[in-house]
Coordinates of C-alpha atoms in Angstrom, one line a residue:
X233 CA -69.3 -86.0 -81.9
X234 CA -69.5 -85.5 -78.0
X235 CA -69.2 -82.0 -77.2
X236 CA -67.8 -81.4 -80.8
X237 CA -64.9 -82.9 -80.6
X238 CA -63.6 -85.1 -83.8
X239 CA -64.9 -88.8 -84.0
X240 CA -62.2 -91.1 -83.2
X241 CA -60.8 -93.1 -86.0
X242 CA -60.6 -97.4 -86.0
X243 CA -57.0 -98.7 -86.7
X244 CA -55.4 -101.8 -86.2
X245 CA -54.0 -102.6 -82.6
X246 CA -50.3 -103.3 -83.3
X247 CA -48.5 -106.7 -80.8
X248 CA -47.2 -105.3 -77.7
X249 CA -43.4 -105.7 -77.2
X250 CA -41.4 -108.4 -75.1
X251 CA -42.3 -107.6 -71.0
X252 CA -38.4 -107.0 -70.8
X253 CA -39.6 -103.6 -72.5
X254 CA -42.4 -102.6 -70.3
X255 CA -40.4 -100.5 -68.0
X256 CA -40.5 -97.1 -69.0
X257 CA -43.6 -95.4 -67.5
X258 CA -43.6 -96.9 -64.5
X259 CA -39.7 -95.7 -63.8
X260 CA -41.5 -92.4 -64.6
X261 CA -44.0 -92.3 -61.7
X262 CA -41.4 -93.9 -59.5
X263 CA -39.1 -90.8 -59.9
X264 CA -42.2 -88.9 -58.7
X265 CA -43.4 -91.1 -55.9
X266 CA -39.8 -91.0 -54.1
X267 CA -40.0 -87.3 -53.8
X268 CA -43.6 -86.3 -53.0
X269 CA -44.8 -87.9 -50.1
X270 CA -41.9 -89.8 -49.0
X271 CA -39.1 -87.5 -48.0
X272 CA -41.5 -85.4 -45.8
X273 CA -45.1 -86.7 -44.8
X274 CA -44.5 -90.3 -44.0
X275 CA -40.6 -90.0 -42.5
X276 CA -42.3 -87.3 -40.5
X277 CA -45.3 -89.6 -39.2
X278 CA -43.9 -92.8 -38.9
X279 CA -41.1 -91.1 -36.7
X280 CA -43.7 -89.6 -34.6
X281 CA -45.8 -92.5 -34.3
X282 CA -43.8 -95.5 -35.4
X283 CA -44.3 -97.9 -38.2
X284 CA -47.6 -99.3 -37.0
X285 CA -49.0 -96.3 -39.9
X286 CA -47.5 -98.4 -42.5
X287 CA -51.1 -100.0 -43.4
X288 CA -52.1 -96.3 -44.3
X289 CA -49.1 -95.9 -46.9
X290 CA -49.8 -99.2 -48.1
X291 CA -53.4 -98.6 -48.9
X292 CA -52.2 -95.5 -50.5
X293 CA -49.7 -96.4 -53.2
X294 CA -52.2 -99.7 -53.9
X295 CA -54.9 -97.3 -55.0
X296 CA -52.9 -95.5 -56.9
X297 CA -51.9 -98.5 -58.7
X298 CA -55.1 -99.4 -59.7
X299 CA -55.7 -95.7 -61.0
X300 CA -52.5 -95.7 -63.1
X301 CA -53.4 -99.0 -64.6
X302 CA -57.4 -97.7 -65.5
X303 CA -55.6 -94.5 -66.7
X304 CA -53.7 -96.5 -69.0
X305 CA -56.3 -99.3 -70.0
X306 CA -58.0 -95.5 -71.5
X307 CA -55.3 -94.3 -72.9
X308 CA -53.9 -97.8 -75.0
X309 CA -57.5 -98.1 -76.0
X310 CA -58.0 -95.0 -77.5
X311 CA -55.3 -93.2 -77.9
X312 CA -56.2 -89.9 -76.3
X313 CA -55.1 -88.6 -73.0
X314 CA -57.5 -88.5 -70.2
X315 CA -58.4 -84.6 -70.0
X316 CA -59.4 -85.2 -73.5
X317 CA -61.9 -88.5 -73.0
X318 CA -63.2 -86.8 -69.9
X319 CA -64.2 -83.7 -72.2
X320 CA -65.6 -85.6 -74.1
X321 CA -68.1 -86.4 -71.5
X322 CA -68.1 -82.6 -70.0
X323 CA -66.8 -79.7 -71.6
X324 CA -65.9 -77.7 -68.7
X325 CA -63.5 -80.3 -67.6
X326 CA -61.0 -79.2 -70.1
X327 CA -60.2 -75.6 -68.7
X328 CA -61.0 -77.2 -65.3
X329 CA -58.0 -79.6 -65.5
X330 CA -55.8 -76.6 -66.8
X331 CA -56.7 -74.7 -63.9
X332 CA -55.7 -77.2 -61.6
X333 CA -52.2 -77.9 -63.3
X334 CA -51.5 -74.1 -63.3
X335 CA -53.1 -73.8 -59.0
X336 CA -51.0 -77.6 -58.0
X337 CA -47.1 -77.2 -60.0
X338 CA -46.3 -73.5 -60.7
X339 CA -44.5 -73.3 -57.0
X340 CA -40.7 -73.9 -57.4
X341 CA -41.0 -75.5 -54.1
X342 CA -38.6 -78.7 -54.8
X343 CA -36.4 -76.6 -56.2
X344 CA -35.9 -74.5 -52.7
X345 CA -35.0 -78.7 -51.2
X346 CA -32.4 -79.1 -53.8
X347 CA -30.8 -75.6 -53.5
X348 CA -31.0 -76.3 -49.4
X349 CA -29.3 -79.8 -50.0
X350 CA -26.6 -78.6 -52.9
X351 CA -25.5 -75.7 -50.7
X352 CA -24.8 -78.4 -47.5
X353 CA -23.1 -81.1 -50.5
X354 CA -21.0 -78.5 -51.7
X355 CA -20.4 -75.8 -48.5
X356 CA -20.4 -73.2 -50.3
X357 CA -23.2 -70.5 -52.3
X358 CA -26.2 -69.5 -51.4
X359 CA -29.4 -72.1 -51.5
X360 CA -31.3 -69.7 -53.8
X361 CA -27.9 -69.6 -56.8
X362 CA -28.6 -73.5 -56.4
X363 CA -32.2 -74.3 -56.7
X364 CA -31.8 -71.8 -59.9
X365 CA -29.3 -74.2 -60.9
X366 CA -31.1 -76.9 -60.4
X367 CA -34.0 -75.3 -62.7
X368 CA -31.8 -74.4 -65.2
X369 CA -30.2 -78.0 -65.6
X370 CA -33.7 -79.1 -65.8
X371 CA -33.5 -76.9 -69.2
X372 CA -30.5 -78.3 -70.3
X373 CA -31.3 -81.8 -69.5
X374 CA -35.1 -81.6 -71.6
X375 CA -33.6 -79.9 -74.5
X376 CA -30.9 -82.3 -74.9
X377 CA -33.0 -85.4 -76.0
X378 CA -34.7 -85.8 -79.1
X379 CA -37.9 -86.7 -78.2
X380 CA -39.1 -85.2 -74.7
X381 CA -40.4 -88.6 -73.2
X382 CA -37.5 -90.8 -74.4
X383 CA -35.0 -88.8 -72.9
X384 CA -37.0 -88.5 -69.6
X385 CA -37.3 -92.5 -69.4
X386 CA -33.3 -92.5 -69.9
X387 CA -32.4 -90.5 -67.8
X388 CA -34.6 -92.0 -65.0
X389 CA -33.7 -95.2 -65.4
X390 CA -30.0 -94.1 -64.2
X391 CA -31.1 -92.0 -61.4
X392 CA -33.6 -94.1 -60.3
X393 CA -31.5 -97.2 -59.8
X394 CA -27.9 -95.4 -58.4
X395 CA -31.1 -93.8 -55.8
X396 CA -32.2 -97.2 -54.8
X397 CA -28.5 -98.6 -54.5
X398 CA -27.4 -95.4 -52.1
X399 CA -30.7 -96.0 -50.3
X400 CA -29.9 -99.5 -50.1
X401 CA -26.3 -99.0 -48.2
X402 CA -27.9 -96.8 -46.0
X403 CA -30.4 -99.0 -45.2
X404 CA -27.8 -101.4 -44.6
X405 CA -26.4 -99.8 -42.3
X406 CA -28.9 -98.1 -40.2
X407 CA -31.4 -100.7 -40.0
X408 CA -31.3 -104.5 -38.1
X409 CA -33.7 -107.6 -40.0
X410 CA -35.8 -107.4 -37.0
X411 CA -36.7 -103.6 -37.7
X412 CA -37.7 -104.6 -41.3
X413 CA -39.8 -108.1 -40.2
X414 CA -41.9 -105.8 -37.6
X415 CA -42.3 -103.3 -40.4
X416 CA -43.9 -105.7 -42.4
X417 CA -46.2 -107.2 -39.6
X418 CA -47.6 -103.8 -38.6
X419 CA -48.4 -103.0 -42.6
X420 CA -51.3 -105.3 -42.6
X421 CA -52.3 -103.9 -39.2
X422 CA -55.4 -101.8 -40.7
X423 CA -56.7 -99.0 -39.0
X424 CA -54.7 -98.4 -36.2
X425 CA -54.7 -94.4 -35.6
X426 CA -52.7 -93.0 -32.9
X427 CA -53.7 -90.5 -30.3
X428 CA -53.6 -86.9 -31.2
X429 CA -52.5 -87.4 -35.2
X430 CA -53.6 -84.3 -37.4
X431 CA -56.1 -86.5 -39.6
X432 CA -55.4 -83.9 -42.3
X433 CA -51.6 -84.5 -42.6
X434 CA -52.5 -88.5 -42.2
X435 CA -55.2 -88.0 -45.1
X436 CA -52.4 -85.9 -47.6
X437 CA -49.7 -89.1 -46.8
X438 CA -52.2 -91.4 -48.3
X439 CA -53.3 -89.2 -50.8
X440 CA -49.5 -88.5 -52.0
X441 CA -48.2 -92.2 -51.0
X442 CA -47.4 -92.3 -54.4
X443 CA -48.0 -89.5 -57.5
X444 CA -50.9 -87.9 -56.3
X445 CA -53.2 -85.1 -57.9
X446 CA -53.0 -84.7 -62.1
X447 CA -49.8 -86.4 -62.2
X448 CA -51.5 -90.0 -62.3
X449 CA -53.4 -89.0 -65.3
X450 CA -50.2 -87.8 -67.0
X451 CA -49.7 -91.4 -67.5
X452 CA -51.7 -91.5 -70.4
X453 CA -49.4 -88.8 -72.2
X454 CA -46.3 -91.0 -71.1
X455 CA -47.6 -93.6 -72.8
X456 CA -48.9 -92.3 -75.9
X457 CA -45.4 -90.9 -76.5
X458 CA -44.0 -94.4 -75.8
X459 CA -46.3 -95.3 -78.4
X460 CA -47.8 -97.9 -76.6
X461 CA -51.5 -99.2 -77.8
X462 CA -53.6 -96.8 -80.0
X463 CA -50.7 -94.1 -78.9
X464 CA -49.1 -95.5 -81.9
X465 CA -51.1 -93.7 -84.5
X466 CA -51.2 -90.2 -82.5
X467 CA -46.9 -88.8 -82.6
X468 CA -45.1 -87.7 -80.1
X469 CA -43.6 -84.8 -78.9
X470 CA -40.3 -83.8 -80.4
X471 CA -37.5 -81.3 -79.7
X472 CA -37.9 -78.4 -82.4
X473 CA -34.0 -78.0 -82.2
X474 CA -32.6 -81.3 -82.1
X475 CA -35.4 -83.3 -84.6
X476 CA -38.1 -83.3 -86.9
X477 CA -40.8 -82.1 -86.0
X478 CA -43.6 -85.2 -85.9
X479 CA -47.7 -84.5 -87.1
X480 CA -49.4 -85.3 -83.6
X481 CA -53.1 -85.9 -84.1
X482 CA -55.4 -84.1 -82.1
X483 CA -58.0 -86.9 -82.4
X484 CA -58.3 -90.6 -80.9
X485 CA -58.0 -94.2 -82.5
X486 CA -60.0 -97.1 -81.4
X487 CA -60.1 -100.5 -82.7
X488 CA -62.5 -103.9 -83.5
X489 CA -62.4 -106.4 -80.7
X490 CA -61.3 -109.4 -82.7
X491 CA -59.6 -112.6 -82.1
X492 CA -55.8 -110.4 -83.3
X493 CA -56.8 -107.3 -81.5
X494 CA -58.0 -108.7 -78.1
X495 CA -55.1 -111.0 -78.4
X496 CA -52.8 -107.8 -78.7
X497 CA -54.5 -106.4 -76.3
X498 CA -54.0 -109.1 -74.0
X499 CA -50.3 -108.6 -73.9
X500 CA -50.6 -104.9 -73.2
X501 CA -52.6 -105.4 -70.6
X502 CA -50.1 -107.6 -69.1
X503 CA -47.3 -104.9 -70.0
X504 CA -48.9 -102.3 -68.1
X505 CA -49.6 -104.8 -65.1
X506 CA -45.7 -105.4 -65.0
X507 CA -44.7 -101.5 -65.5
X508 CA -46.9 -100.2 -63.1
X509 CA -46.7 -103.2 -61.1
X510 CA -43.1 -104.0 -60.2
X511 CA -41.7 -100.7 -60.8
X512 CA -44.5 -98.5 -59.6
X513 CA -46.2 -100.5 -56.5
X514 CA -43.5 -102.8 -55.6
X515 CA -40.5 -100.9 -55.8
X516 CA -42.0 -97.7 -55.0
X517 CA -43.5 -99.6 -51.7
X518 CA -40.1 -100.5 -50.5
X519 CA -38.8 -97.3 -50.9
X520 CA -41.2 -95.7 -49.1
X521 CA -40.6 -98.3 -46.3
X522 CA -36.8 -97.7 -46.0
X523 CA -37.1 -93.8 -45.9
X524 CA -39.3 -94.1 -43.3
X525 CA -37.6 -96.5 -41.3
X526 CA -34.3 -95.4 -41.9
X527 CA -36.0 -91.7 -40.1
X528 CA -37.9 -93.9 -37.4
X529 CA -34.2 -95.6 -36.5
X530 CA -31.7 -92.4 -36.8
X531 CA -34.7 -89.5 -35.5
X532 CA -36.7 -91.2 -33.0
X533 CA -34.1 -91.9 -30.2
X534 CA -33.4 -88.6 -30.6
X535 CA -36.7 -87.0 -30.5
X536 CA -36.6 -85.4 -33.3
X537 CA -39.8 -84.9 -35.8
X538 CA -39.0 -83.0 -38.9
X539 CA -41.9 -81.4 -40.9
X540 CA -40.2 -78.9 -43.7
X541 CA -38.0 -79.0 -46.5
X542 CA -34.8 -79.3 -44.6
X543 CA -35.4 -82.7 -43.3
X544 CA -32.5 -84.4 -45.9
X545 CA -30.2 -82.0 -44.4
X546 CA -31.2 -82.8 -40.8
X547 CA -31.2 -86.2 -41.6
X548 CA -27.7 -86.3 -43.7
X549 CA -25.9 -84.3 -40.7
X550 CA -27.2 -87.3 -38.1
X551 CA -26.1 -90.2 -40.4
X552 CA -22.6 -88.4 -40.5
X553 CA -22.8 -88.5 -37.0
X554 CA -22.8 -92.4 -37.2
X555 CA -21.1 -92.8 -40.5
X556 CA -19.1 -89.8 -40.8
X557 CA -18.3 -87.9 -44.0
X558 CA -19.3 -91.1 -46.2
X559 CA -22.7 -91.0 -44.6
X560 CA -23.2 -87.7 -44.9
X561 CA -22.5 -87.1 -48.2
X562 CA -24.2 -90.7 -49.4
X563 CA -27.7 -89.2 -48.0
X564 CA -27.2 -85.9 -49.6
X565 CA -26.6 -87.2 -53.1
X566 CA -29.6 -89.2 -52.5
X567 CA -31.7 -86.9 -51.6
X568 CA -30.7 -84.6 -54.3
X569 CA -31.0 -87.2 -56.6
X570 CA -34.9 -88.0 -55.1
X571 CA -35.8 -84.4 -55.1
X572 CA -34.3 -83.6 -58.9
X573 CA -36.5 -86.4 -60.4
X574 CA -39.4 -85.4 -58.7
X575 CA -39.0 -81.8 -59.9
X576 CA -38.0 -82.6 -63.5
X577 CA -40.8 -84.9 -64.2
X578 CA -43.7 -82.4 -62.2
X579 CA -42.1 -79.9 -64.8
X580 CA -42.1 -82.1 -67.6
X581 CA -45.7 -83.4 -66.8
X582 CA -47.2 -79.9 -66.2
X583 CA -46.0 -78.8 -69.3
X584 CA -47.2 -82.0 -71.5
X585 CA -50.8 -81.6 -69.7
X586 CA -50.7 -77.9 -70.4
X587 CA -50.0 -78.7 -74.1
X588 CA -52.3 -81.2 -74.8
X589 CA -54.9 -79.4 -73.8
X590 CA -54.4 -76.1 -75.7
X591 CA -53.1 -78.2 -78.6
X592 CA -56.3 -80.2 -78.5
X593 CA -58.4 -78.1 -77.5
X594 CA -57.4 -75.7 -80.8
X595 CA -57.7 -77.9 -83.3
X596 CA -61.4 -78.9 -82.2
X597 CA -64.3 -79.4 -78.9
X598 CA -66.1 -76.5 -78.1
X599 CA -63.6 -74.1 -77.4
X600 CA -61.5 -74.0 -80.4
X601 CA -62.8 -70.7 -81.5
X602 CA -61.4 -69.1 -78.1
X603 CA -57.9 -70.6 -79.0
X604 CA -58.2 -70.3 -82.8
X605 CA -54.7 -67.9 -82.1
X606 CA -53.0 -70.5 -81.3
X607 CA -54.2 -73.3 -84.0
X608 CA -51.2 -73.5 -85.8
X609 CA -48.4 -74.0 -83.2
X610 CA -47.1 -77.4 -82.9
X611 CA -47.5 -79.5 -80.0
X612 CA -44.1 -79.3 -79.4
X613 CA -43.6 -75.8 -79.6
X614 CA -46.2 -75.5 -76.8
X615 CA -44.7 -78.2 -75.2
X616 CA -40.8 -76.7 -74.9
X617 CA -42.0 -73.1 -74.5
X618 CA -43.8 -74.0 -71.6
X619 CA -40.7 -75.8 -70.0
X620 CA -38.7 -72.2 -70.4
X621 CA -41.9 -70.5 -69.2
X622 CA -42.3 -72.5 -66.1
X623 CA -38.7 -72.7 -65.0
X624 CA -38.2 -68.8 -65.7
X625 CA -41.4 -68.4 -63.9
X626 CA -40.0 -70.8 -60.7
X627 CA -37.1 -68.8 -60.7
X628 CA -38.9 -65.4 -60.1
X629 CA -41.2 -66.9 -57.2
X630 CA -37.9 -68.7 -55.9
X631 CA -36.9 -65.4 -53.3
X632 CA -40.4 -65.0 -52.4
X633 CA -43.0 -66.2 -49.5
X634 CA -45.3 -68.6 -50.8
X635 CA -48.8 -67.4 -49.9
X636 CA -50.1 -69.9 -47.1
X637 CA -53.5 -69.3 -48.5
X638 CA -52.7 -70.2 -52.0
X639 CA -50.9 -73.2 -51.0
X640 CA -53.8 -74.4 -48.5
X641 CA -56.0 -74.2 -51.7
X642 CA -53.6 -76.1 -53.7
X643 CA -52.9 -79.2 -51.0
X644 CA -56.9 -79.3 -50.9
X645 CA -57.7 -79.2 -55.0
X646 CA -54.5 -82.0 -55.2
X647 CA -57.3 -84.3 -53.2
X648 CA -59.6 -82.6 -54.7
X649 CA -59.5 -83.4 -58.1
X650 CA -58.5 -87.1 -57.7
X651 CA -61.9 -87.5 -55.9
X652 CA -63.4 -86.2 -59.3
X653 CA -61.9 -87.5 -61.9
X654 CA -60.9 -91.3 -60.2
X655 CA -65.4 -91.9 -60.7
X656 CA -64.8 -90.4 -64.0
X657 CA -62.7 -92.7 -65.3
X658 CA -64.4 -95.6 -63.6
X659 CA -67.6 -94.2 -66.1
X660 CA -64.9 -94.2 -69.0
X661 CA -63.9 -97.6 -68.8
X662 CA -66.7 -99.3 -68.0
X663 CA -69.6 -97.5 -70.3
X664 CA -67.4 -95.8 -73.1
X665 CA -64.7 -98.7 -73.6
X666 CA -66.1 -102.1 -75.7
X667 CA -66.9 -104.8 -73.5
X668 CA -63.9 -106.9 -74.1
X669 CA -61.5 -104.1 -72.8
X670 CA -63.3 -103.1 -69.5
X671 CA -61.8 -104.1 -66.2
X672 CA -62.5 -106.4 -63.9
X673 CA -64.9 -106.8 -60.9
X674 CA -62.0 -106.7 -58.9
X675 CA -60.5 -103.7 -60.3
X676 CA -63.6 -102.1 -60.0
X677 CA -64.4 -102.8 -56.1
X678 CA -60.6 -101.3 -55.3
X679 CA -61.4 -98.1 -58.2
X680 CA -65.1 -97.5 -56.4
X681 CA -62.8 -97.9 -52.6
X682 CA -60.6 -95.4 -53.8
X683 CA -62.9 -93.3 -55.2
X684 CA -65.1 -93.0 -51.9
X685 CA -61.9 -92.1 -50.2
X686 CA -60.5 -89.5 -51.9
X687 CA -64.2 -87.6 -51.7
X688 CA -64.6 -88.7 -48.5
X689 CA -60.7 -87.4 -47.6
X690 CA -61.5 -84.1 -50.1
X691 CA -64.7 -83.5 -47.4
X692 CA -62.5 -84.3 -44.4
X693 CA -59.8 -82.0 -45.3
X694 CA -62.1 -79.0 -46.2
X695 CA -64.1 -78.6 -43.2
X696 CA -60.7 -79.3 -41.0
X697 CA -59.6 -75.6 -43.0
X698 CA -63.3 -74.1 -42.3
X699 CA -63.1 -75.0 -38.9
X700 CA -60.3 -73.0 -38.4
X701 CA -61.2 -70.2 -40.2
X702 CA -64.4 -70.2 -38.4

C-alpha cells in the first residue's frame, strides 16, 4: 500500500453506454471554458492585435484536450480521482492540491461580472445586491437536485446550448463569411507574436484557453459520479435533504485486461474521445473564435481594448448601438448566462476537490490520524457544507479589495500547478496503468509538448513578477 493508502480492489468493467450518452462531462468543462479565458483575455488580445493570435488559443484548448482525456483514461481505470492516484505516488501532494483549490477559487470574482451585468439587464440595484444574488441562486440551484453532478449536467445542457444559440445571432449579425474564412487561415499561422504583447497575459490566454488550473483534474470527480468506468463501484455524491444518502468508497477498483474488459474499455475510450472531443475541443473552439471576433469587429474600429470585468457591459452597450435594445439585451443575457456557468461549476468543483480529499484522506493515506475528527462525516455532507461555506465566504469578500498580491500568487500557482501535475499524470498512465490501457505515442508527444509548456510558461511568468519587484 503506497503511502498507506488502501489497495485498490479488482471488479468487473461494466459495457459503456450508446455514444448518444457521452455528453455530460464535456458540457461540464464547456460551461467553464466560455467564462475563463474567453470573455476577457483573448476578446482583449485579439482586439488589440487581430486574429492572427488565433494559433496561440488553438494550441491552448488542444492541450487541454489531451489532459482531460489522460485525466479520464485514470479515472475510468481506477476509479479514484486524480489528487488521490497522485498521492499515491507522493504524499505531500494531497494537502498540496488543497492548498491550491483554497489559493485559485475562494475569490467571488465572477460573481462581481454577473452583479455588474444584472444591474445594466435590469437598470436598477446595486451590482453588489446582484452578484449576492447570483451566489445565493447558486445555493438554490445545487440543493435542488438529487445527486450534485446530475443536476449540474442538466442544468448545463440548457444553458449551454440557449448560450450558443444567442452567440450564434450575434454572430450573425456582426460578422461577414470573409471575417470567419481569414480567421481560420490565420489559426494555423504558428508563431506569429506581435510587437510589444505582454508575453505574460499571452502565456495566461493559453494557459486558460479552456479550464485551466485544478479544474481539468476535476474531471475525474465528474466522471466518477457519472459512474462511468471503475466510477461505477465508488457512489456518488448525494443531496442529504432531497435523497439517500449513497456509501462512497474511499478506495479504488481496477480490473483484468481480458478479451470483455478491454473490449469495454474500448468503447469508453471512444465515449470520452466524443465528450471531450466534440463538446469540449470543438465546440468550445468555436466559441472562443466568435467572442473574439465578434470584439475584433464591434471594438477595433473603435479603438477600444477592454481588460476588466466590465467588458460584457462595454460590449452589450456598442451592440445596442447597432442593434438597439434587442442587441443589447441579447449580449447581456449571454454573458450572464457565460459568467453563471463558469461560477457555479468553479464552486461546485472546488467543493467536490475539497471533499474528496478530506473525505479520503480520513478514511486512510498517511494523514488520517490528523483528520480522524472528521472520519465519520459523509462525503456529501462535506460536500454541501462546503457549497454554503464558500458562497457565504464569497459574499463577505464581495465589498472588499482583492489583494493584488494574493491574486498575482494565485494567476501564477493556476500555471503553476498544471506544469506539475500534467508530467504526473503522464507517469500515471504510462507506469501505474496495465499495458493495454496506456495511451498512445501520439498522445504522449502532445502530453510531454504540453507539459514542457506549462513549466516553461510557470518559469516565464515568475521571473516576469521578479523582475518587477526587483
Amino acid at each position: 500500500m503506497e503511502n498507506n493508502y488502501s489497495e485498490l480492489e479488482i471488479k468487473t468493467l461494466h459495457k459503456a453506454p450508446h455514444w448518444s450518452k457521452a455528453l455530460g462531462v464535456g458540457i461540464v468543462v464547456m460551461g467553464l471554458a466560455i467564462g475563463t479565458g474567453e470573455l476577457i483575455l483573448w476578446p482583449h488580445l485579439i482586439t488589440k492585435y487581430g486574429p492572427q493570435l488565433l494559433w496561440a488559443a488553438l494550441m491552448g484548448i488542444t492541450f487541454q484536450y489531451f489532459i482531460n482525456q489522460e485525466v479520464a483514461r485514470h479515472a475510468l481505470a481506477t476509479g479514484e480521482s486524480f489528487f488521490t492516484s497522485s498521492s499515491r505516488v507522493f504524499k505531500w501532494f494531497a494537502p498540496f492540491w488543497l492548498l491550491s483549490a483554497i489559493l485559485l477559487y475562494i475569490w467571488p470574482g465572477w460573481a462581481s461580472a454577473i452583479g455588474t451585468i444584472l444591474k445594466e439587464l435590469f437598470g436598477f440595484g446595486s451590482h453588489l445586491i446582484w452578484a449576492v444574488v447570483s451566489l445565493f441562486l447558486v445555493l438554490v440551484f445545487t440543493f435542488s437536485g438529487r445527486i450534485a453532478y446530475n443536476f449540474l449536467e442538466k442544468s448545463l445542457k440548457i444553458i449551454i446550448p440557449v448560450f450558443c444559440t444567442l452567440l450564434l445571432a450575434n454572430s450573425i449579425l456582426t460578422l461577414s463569411l470573409d471575417n470567419i474564412k481569414e480567421a481560420i487561415k490565420r489559426m494555423f499561422k504558428f508563431g506569429y507574436f506581435p510587437d510589444g504583447i505582454d508575453i505574460s497575459v499571452l502565456i495566461g490566454a493559453i494557459v486558460f484557453a479552456g479550464a485551466g488550473g485544478l479544474l481539468n483534474l476535476c474531471i475525474s470527480l465528474w466522471y466518477r459520479d457519472k459512474q462511468a468506468g471503475m466510477g461505477k463501484y465508488v457512489g456518488r455524491i448525494i443531496n442529504p435533504i432531497t435523497g439517500k444518502t449513497e456509501a462512497v468508497s474511499f478506495k479504488g477498483y481496477v480490473f483484468h485486461p481480458n478479451g470483455k474488459n478491454l473490449a469495454n474499455w474500448k468503447e469508453w475510450m471512444r465515449f470520452i474521445k466524443i465528450d471531450q472531443g466534440i463538446i469540449f475541443w470543438l465546440l468550445g473552439l468555436i466559441t472562443l473564435v466568435l467572442l473574439s471576433l465578434n470584439a475584433y469587429a464591434v471594438l477595433t474600429p473603435k479603438d477600444i481594448f477592454l481588460e476588466d470585468l466590465n467588458v460584457a457591459v462595454a460590449q452589450a452597450n456598442i451592440f445596442g448601438e447597432h442593434w438597439g435594445i434587442l442587441g443589447f439585451n441579447s449580449f447581456l443575457i449571454m454573458s450572464f448566462l457565460m459568467l453563471f456557468s463558469v461560477m457555479w461549476t468553479i464552486i461546485d468543483a472546488f467543493s467536490r476537490i475539497i471533499s474528496d480529499i478530506l473525505y479520503v484522506n480520513s478514511h486512510t493515506g498517511p494523514f488520517k490520524k490528523h483528520l480522524r475528527a472528521i472520519e465519520n462525516i459523509s462525503i456529501g455532507h462535506l460536500y454541501y457544507g462546503l457549497v454554503v461555506a464558500i458562497v457565504f465566504i464569497s459574499t463577505f469578500l464581495l465589498p472588499l479589495k482583492q489583494p493584488l498580491t494574493l491574486l498575482t500568487i494565485s494567476a501564477v500557482l493556476g500555471g503553476l500547478v498544471m506544469a506539475i501535475y500534467t508530467p504526473v499524470l503522464i507517469y500515471l498512465n504510462n507506469f501505474r496503468l496495465p499495458r493495454q490501457l496506456r495511451p498512445s505515442w501520439f498522445t504522449n508527444l502532445f502530453m510531454g509538448t504540453a507539459s514542457l509548456f506549462y513549466l516553461s510558461a510557470s518559469i516565464a511568468i515568475i521571473a516576469h513578477y521578479v523582475s518587477k519587484v526587483f
